Amino acid sequence: KCEEDDLARVHEHYVNGVVPDAEGEAEEIYLEADGTYIPLQDGGNIEIKACVAYAGKTQGRKTERILPVRHGCASKASKFWPQAVGVVAQRFDLSKIKVCHAGFDGEGWCKQAGSYLPATTKTDGNLDPFHVSRAIAACFPKEEIDARYQVLDCIWHGRAEDAAEMLEHYKNEGKTKGGIVAQVGKYLRNNVEFIRANPPSLGTMEAENEHLYASRMKSVPCAWSPQGASDMARLRSRKFSGREMLYPTREESLSEKKKKLRQKRIDDCLNVKYPHPVKYVGHGYEYPHNASTMNFRADIRYHAGLTADHKVREV
């Protein structure tokens, strides 16, 4: 039912061109996306694509996202993003959004969010600081602290190309783990435009996936069918976004086998053939007992020893 609702919103928005009514509005939103892999019953894995959109973060004792709305399912990017934008449109008026700060880890499908937002919305991509820092740290042994921090400092000044060259320099000096440097250098060069000197505050998607999806769907001995994994991710995202949970009717929840058995029982009841026609005698049904209020009053007088002149008080 929830999937049908999401697909109906996609059709209404992208085919009919009707922008849905939103709960609120914001000129800037933050949209983070990442995938997490869930075990399947056949021993394989399936990627749950997930995103969260919010209007900013509170600056108090505890940092929290403002009006977060989530979407998650197992599907291709071309089907995921229209549904995700439809969910965002429920929370934020798309016509009022001027800037979308997109955060991702560098995967190709994560970078496609801007293609599905209105043309009037400016989208800037930002590589997740967590993934960049982890990639750099993986290149150095623990004792090479200074070299690692020099590369990271270069990264957060917005000089990703220089950071890649610095990694290769340290590799030649024997200060890095040789095998991974080429891979990390390629990762940095492919995402030069998304590594900024003063990036917006993003980087919450790893924790989002861990607590929202993995804690429910990766715990032993969970294993899913592809459709079941997608359905559970969709339900979890709805629940923790405060969106309406849709429940099927009893008729809709029946399996095809049970529907056929139920229809067969109905047909058998309606198609009963009697061995001979039923003959009706008399004028119809009559009640077995008839009563008269006049007779009732006479009986009272008789048993009470009253004459006809006495008045009877009826209760």
mmCIF file of N, CA, C and O in Angstrom, residues 66-128:
data_model
loop_
_atom_site.group_PDB
_atom_site.id
_atom_site.type_symbol
_atom_site.label_atom_id
_atom_site.label_comp_id
_atom_site.label_asym_id
_atom_site.label_seq_id
_atom_site.Cartn_x
_atom_site.Cartn_y
_atom_site.Cartn_z
ATOM 1 N N ILE A 66 16.303 19.527 11.466
ATOM 2 C CA ILE A 66 15.015 20.213 11.489
ATOM 3 C C ILE A 66 14.099 19.619 10.411
ATOM 4 O O ILE A 66 14.452 19.583 9.231
ATOM 5 N N LEU A 67 12.947 19.143 10.818
ATOM 6 C CA LEU A 67 11.918 18.591 9.922
ATOM 7 C C LEU A 67 12.478 17.540 8.958
ATOM 8 O O LEU A 67 12.308 17.634 7.738
ATOM 9 N N PRO A 68 13.152 16.520 9.464
ATOM 10 C CA PRO A 68 13.697 15.510 8.551
ATOM 11 C C PRO A 68 12.602 14.636 7.931
ATOM 12 O O PRO A 68 11.619 14.306 8.585
ATOM 13 N N VAL A 69 12.784 14.290 6.680
ATOM 14 C CA VAL A 69 11.876 13.369 6.000
ATOM 15 C C VAL A 69 12.739 12.376 5.228
ATOM 16 O O VAL A 69 13.740 12.751 4.617
ATOM 17 N N ARG A 70 12.358 11.107 5.259
ATOM 18 C CA ARG A 70 13.225 10.046 4.760
ATOM 19 C C ARG A 70 12.518 9.203 3.700
ATOM 20 O O ARG A 70 11.302 9.120 3.669
ATOM 21 N N HIS A 71 13.349 8.551 2.890
ATOM 22 C CA HIS A 71 12.821 7.568 1.937
ATOM 23 C C HIS A 71 13.876 6.503 1.724
ATOM 24 O O HIS A 71 15.066 6.806 1.580
ATOM 25 N N GLY A 72 13.445 5.245 1.719
ATOM 26 C CA GLY A 72 14.362 4.144 1.481
ATOM 27 C C GLY A 72 13.657 2.986 0.802
ATOM 28 O O GLY A 72 12.497 2.694 1.109
ATOM 29 N N CYS A 73 14.326 2.348 -0.134
ATOM 30 C CA CYS A 73 13.794 1.153 -0.814
ATOM 31 C C CYS A 73 14.916 0.539 -1.635
ATOM 32 O O CYS A 73 15.999 1.124 -1.767
ATOM 33 N N ALA A 74 14.666 -0.631 -2.181
ATOM 34 C CA ALA A 74 15.627 -1.299 -3.052
ATOM 35 C C ALA A 74 15.140 -1.170 -4.491
ATOM 36 O O ALA A 74 14.170 -1.816 -4.877
ATOM 37 N N SER A 75 15.768 -0.309 -5.254
ATOM 38 C CA SER A 75 15.352 -0.104 -6.644
ATOM 39 C C SER A 75 16.479 0.583 -7.399
ATOM 40 O O SER A 75 17.503 0.966 -6.822
ATOM 41 N N LYS A 76 16.289 0.753 -8.696
ATOM 42 C CA LYS A 76 17.253 1.492 -9.500
ATOM 43 C C LYS A 76 17.161 2.979 -9.168
ATOM 44 O O LYS A 76 16.138 3.466 -8.695
ATOM 45 N N ALA A 77 18.243 3.689 -9.464
ATOM 46 C CA ALA A 77 18.276 5.125 -9.173
ATOM 47 C C ALA A 77 17.189 5.866 -9.930
ATOM 48 O O ALA A 77 16.595 6.816 -9.414
ATOM 49 N N SER A 78 16.897 5.422 -11.152
ATOM 50 C CA SER A 78 15.887 6.101 -11.969
ATOM 51 C C SER A 78 14.488 5.972 -11.388
ATOM 52 O O SER A 78 13.602 6.767 -11.705
ATOM 53 N N LYS A 79 14.267 4.970 -10.542
ATOM 54 C CA LYS A 79 12.975 4.813 -9.874
ATOM 55 C C LYS A 79 13.019 5.368 -8.449
ATOM 56 O O LYS A 79 12.002 5.820 -7.931
ATOM 57 N N PHE A 80 14.200 5.310 -7.843
ATOM 58 C CA PHE A 80 14.329 5.774 -6.459
ATOM 59 C C PHE A 80 14.160 7.284 -6.349
ATOM 60 O O PHE A 80 13.396 7.771 -5.506
ATOM 61 N N TRP A 81 14.858 8.046 -7.190
ATOM 62 C CA TRP A 81 14.878 9.496 -7.020
ATOM 63 C C TRP A 81 13.528 10.162 -7.273
ATOM 64 O O TRP A 81 13.147 11.079 -6.525
ATOM 65 N N PRO A 82 12.746 9.761 -8.281
ATOM 66 C CA PRO A 82 11.411 10.368 -8.399
ATOM 67 C C PRO A 82 10.548 10.135 -7.161
ATOM 68 O O PRO A 82 9.812 11.033 -6.732
ATOM 69 N N GLN A 83 10.644 8.939 -6.570
ATOM 70 C CA GLN A 83 9.889 8.672 -5.346
ATOM 71 C C GLN A 83 10.411 9.527 -4.193
ATOM 72 O O GLN A 83 9.635 10.065 -3.397
ATOM 73 N N ALA A 84 11.741 9.657 -4.095
ATOM 74 C CA ALA A 84 12.340 10.439 -3.014
ATOM 75 C C ALA A 84 11.941 11.913 -3.114
ATOM 76 O O ALA A 84 11.611 12.550 -2.108
ATOM 77 N N VAL A 85 11.953 12.454 -4.321
ATOM 78 C CA VAL A 85 11.554 13.855 -4.510
ATOM 79 C C VAL A 85 10.081 14.029 -4.179
ATOM 80 O O VAL A 85 9.667 15.046 -3.610
ATOM 81 N N GLY A 86 9.256 13.030 -4.516
ATOM 82 C CA GLY A 86 7.841 13.083 -4.153
ATOM 83 C C GLY A 86 7.645 13.120 -2.649
ATOM 84 O O GLY A 86 6.746 13.798 -2.143
ATOM 85 N N VAL A 87 8.499 12.405 -1.911
ATOM 86 C CA VAL A 87 8.436 12.416 -0.447
ATOM 87 C C VAL A 87 8.878 13.775 0.090
ATOM 88 O O VAL A 87 8.259 14.334 1.006
ATOM 89 N N VAL A 88 9.952 14.322 -0.476
ATOM 90 C CA VAL A 88 10.433 15.645 -0.058
ATOM 91 C C VAL A 88 9.367 16.701 -0.307
ATOM 92 O O VAL A 88 9.168 17.619 0.495
ATOM 93 N N ALA A 89 8.635 16.556 -1.434
ATOM 94 C CA ALA A 89 7.600 17.528 -1.781
ATOM 95 C C ALA A 89 6.445 17.513 -0.794
ATOM 96 O O ALA A 89 5.699 18.488 -0.697
ATOM 97 N N GLN A 90 6.280 16.415 -0.070
ATOM 98 C CA GLN A 90 5.257 16.365 0.976
ATOM 99 C C GLN A 90 5.620 17.256 2.154
ATOM 100 O O GLN A 90 4.750 17.820 2.803
ATOM 101 N N ARG A 91 6.918 17.372 2.431
ATOM 102 C CA ARG A 91 7.388 18.114 3.599
ATOM 103 C C ARG A 91 7.729 19.570 3.259
ATOM 104 O O ARG A 91 7.468 20.472 4.037
ATOM 105 N N PHE A 92 8.360 19.785 2.083
ATOM 106 C CA PHE A 92 8.797 21.127 1.696
ATOM 107 C C PHE A 92 8.218 21.499 0.329
ATOM 108 O O PHE A 92 8.236 20.692 -0.597
ATOM 109 N N ASP A 93 7.728 22.724 0.229
ATOM 110 C CA ASP A 93 7.184 23.234 -1.032
ATOM 111 C C ASP A 93 8.323 23.362 -2.043
ATOM 112 O O ASP A 93 9.250 24.170 -1.865
ATOM 113 N N LEU A 94 8.290 22.551 -3.099
ATOM 114 C CA LEU A 94 9.379 22.530 -4.080
ATOM 115 C C LEU A 94 9.577 23.878 -4.765
ATOM 116 O O LEU A 94 10.696 24.235 -5.136
ATOM 117 N N SER A 95 8.504 24.615 -4.960
ATOM 118 C CA SER A 95 8.608 25.902 -5.655
ATOM 119 C C SER A 95 9.341 26.953 -4.828
ATOM 120 O O SER A 95 9.795 27.969 -5.366
ATOM 121 N N LYS A 96 9.479 26.729 -3.515
ATOM 122 C CA LYS A 96 10.130 27.700 -2.631
ATOM 123 C C LYS A 96 11.596 27.356 -2.350
ATOM 124 O O LYS A 96 12.321 28.156 -1.764
ATOM 125 N N ILE A 97 12.032 26.169 -2.753
ATOM 126 C CA ILE A 97 13.414 25.751 -2.483
ATOM 127 C C ILE A 97 14.348 26.389 -3.514
ATOM 128 O O ILE A 97 14.219 26.153 -4.707
ATOM 129 N N LYS A 98 15.288 27.182 -3.028
ATOM 130 C CA LYS A 98 16.244 27.840 -3.920
ATOM 131 C C LYS A 98 17.558 27.073 -4.026
ATOM 132 O O LYS A 98 18.182 27.040 -5.082
ATOM 133 N N VAL A 99 17.990 26.484 -2.910
ATOM 134 C CA VAL A 99 19.277 25.774 -2.884
ATOM 135 C C VAL A 99 19.101 24.424 -2.211
ATOM 136 O O VAL A 99 18.434 24.320 -1.172
ATOM 137 N N CYS A 100 19.700 23.406 -2.803
ATOM 138 C CA CYS A 100 19.733 22.066 -2.208
ATOM 139 C C CYS A 100 21.190 21.668 -2.022
ATOM 140 O O CYS A 100 21.936 21.541 -2.998
ATOM 141 N N HIS A 101 21.611 21.499 -0.769
ATOM 142 C CA HIS A 101 22.957 21.042 -0.459
ATOM 143 C C HIS A 101 22.935 19.519 -0.399
ATOM 144 O O HIS A 101 22.397 18.937 0.545
ATOM 145 N N ALA A 102 23.474 18.883 -1.416
ATOM 146 C CA ALA A 102 23.452 17.423 -1.508
ATOM 147 C C ALA A 102 24.743 16.845 -0.937
ATOM 148 O O ALA A 102 25.837 17.315 -1.256
ATOM 149 N N GLY A 103 24.616 15.835 -0.100
ATOM 150 C CA GLY A 103 25.770 15.163 0.472
ATOM 151 C C GLY A 103 25.765 13.686 0.112
ATOM 152 O O GLY A 103 24.716 13.042 0.152
ATOM 153 N N PHE A 104 26.937 13.152 -0.250
ATOM 154 C CA PHE A 104 27.038 11.748 -0.665
ATOM 155 C C PHE A 104 28.466 11.269 -0.491
ATOM 156 O O PHE A 104 29.367 12.052 -0.161
ATOM 157 N N ASP A 105 28.668 9.975 -0.730
ATOM 158 C CA ASP A 105 29.994 9.385 -0.556
ATOM 159 C C ASP A 105 30.742 9.201 -1.865
ATOM 160 O O ASP A 105 31.821 8.629 -1.890
ATOM 161 N N GLY A 106 30.169 9.664 -2.960
ATOM 162 C CA GLY A 106 30.830 9.556 -4.258
ATOM 163 C C GLY A 106 30.216 8.548 -5.200
ATOM 164 O O GLY A 106 30.605 8.468 -6.372
ATOM 165 N N GLU A 107 29.248 7.743 -4.727
ATOM 166 C CA GLU A 107 28.593 6.788 -5.622
ATOM 167 C C GLU A 107 27.828 7.526 -6.710
ATOM 168 O O GLU A 107 27.224 8.578 -6.470
ATOM 169 N N GLY A 108 27.819 6.942 -7.903
ATOM 170 C CA GLY A 108 27.194 7.599 -9.044
ATOM 171 C C GLY A 108 25.720 7.902 -8.855
ATOM 172 O O GLY A 108 25.252 8.990 -9.194
ATOM 173 N N TRP A 109 24.963 6.944 -8.293
ATOM 174 C CA TRP A 109 23.517 7.154 -8.173
ATOM 175 C C TRP A 109 23.193 8.257 -7.172
ATOM 176 O O TRP A 109 22.177 8.955 -7.309
ATOM 177 N N CYS A 110 24.068 8.461 -6.174
ATOM 178 C CA CYS A 110 23.816 9.494 -5.167
ATOM 179 C C CYS A 110 23.917 10.903 -5.753
ATOM 180 O O CYS A 110 23.306 11.839 -5.249
ATOM 181 N N LYS A 111 24.701 11.046 -6.803
ATOM 182 C CA LYS A 111 24.920 12.369 -7.390
ATOM 183 C C LYS A 111 23.778 12.824 -8.294
ATOM 184 O O LYS A 111 23.785 13.949 -8.788
ATOM 185 N N GLN A 112 22.785 11.961 -8.513
ATOM 186 C CA GLN A 112 21.734 12.262 -9.489
ATOM 187 C C GLN A 112 20.549 13.029 -8.911
ATOM 188 O O GLN A 112 19.603 13.338 -9.633
ATOM 189 N N ALA A 113 20.580 13.360 -7.636
ATOM 190 C CA ALA A 113 19.424 13.989 -6.991
ATOM 191 C C ALA A 113 19.007 15.272 -7.691
ATOM 192 O O ALA A 113 17.815 15.531 -7.903
ATOM 193 N N GLY A 114 19.984 16.109 -8.069
ATOM 194 C CA GLY A 114 19.672 17.394 -8.676
ATOM 195 C C GLY A 114 18.922 17.291 -9.983
ATOM 196 O O GLY A 114 18.193 18.217 -10.364
ATOM 197 N N SER A 115 19.066 16.155 -10.675
ATOM 198 C CA SER A 115 18.399 15.982 -11.971
ATOM 199 C C SER A 115 16.892 15.857 -11.838
ATOM 200 O O SER A 115 16.164 16.060 -12.809
ATOM 201 N N TYR A 116 16.402 15.521 -10.652
ATOM 202 C CA TYR A 116 14.972 15.287 -10.444
ATOM 203 C C TYR A 116 14.295 16.419 -9.678
ATOM 204 O O TYR A 116 13.078 16.408 -9.530
ATOM 205 N N LEU A 117 15.077 17.382 -9.212
ATOM 206 C CA LEU A 117 14.515 18.552 -8.550
ATOM 207 C C LEU A 117 14.126 19.595 -9.596
ATOM 208 O O LEU A 117 14.592 19.542 -10.739
ATOM 209 N N PRO A 118 13.288 20.559 -9.252
ATOM 210 C CA PRO A 118 12.912 21.591 -10.226
ATOM 211 C C PRO A 118 14.125 22.341 -10.765
ATOM 212 O O PRO A 118 15.145 22.492 -10.075
ATOM 213 N N ALA A 119 14.019 22.810 -12.002
ATOM 214 C CA ALA A 119 15.133 23.506 -12.649
ATOM 215 C C ALA A 119 15.499 24.797 -11.921
ATOM 216 O O ALA A 119 16.627 25.290 -12.042
ATOM 217 N N THR A 120 14.565 25.356 -11.163
ATOM 218 C CA THR A 120 14.825 26.596 -10.430
ATOM 219 C C THR A 120 15.644 26.370 -9.170
ATOM 220 O O THR A 120 16.072 27.334 -8.525
ATOM 221 N N THR A 121 15.872 25.118 -8.794
ATOM 222 C CA THR A 121 16.629 24.796 -7.581
ATOM 223 C C THR A 121 18.098 24.577 -7.923
ATOM 224 O O THR A 121 18.432 23.730 -8.761
ATOM 225 N N LYS A 122 18.967 25.331 -7.283
ATOM 226 C CA LYS A 122 20.403 25.165 -7.476
ATOM 227 C C LYS A 122 20.900 24.060 -6.556
ATOM 228 O O LYS A 122 20.678 24.104 -5.341
ATOM 229 N N THR A 123 21.563 23.063 -7.120
ATOM 230 C CA THR A 123 22.057 21.932 -6.331
ATOM 231 C C THR A 123 23.574 21.935 -6.315
ATOM 232 O O THR A 123 24.210 21.988 -7.378
ATOM 233 N N ASP A 124 24.156 21.929 -5.120
ATOM 234 C CA ASP A 124 25.614 21.808 -5.008
ATOM 235 C C ASP A 124 25.944 20.503 -4.305
ATOM 236 O O ASP A 124 25.384 20.182 -3.258
ATOM 237 N N GLY A 125 26.834 19.719 -4.907
ATOM 238 C CA GLY A 125 27.218 18.428 -4.348
ATOM 239 C C GLY A 125 28.369 18.569 -3.371
ATOM 240 O O GLY A 125 29.267 19.403 -3.551
ATOM 241 N N ASN A 126 28.353 17.740 -2.340
ATOM 242 C CA ASN A 126 29.394 17.768 -1.317
ATOM 243 C C ASN A 126 29.767 16.349 -0.934
ATOM 244 O O ASN A 126 28.896 15.561 -0.536
ATOM 245 N N LEU A 127 31.051 16.036 -1.075
ATOM 246 C CA LEU A 127 31.518 14.708 -0.699
ATOM 247 C C LEU A 127 31.524 14.599 0.827
ATOM 248 O O LEU A 127 32.005 15.493 1.523
ATOM 249 N N ASP A 128 30.983 13.515 1.329
ATOM 250 C CA ASP A 128 30.849 13.309 2.766
ATOM 251 C C ASP A 128 32.230 13.326 3.434
ATOM 252 O O ASP A 128 33.111 12.540 3.079
#
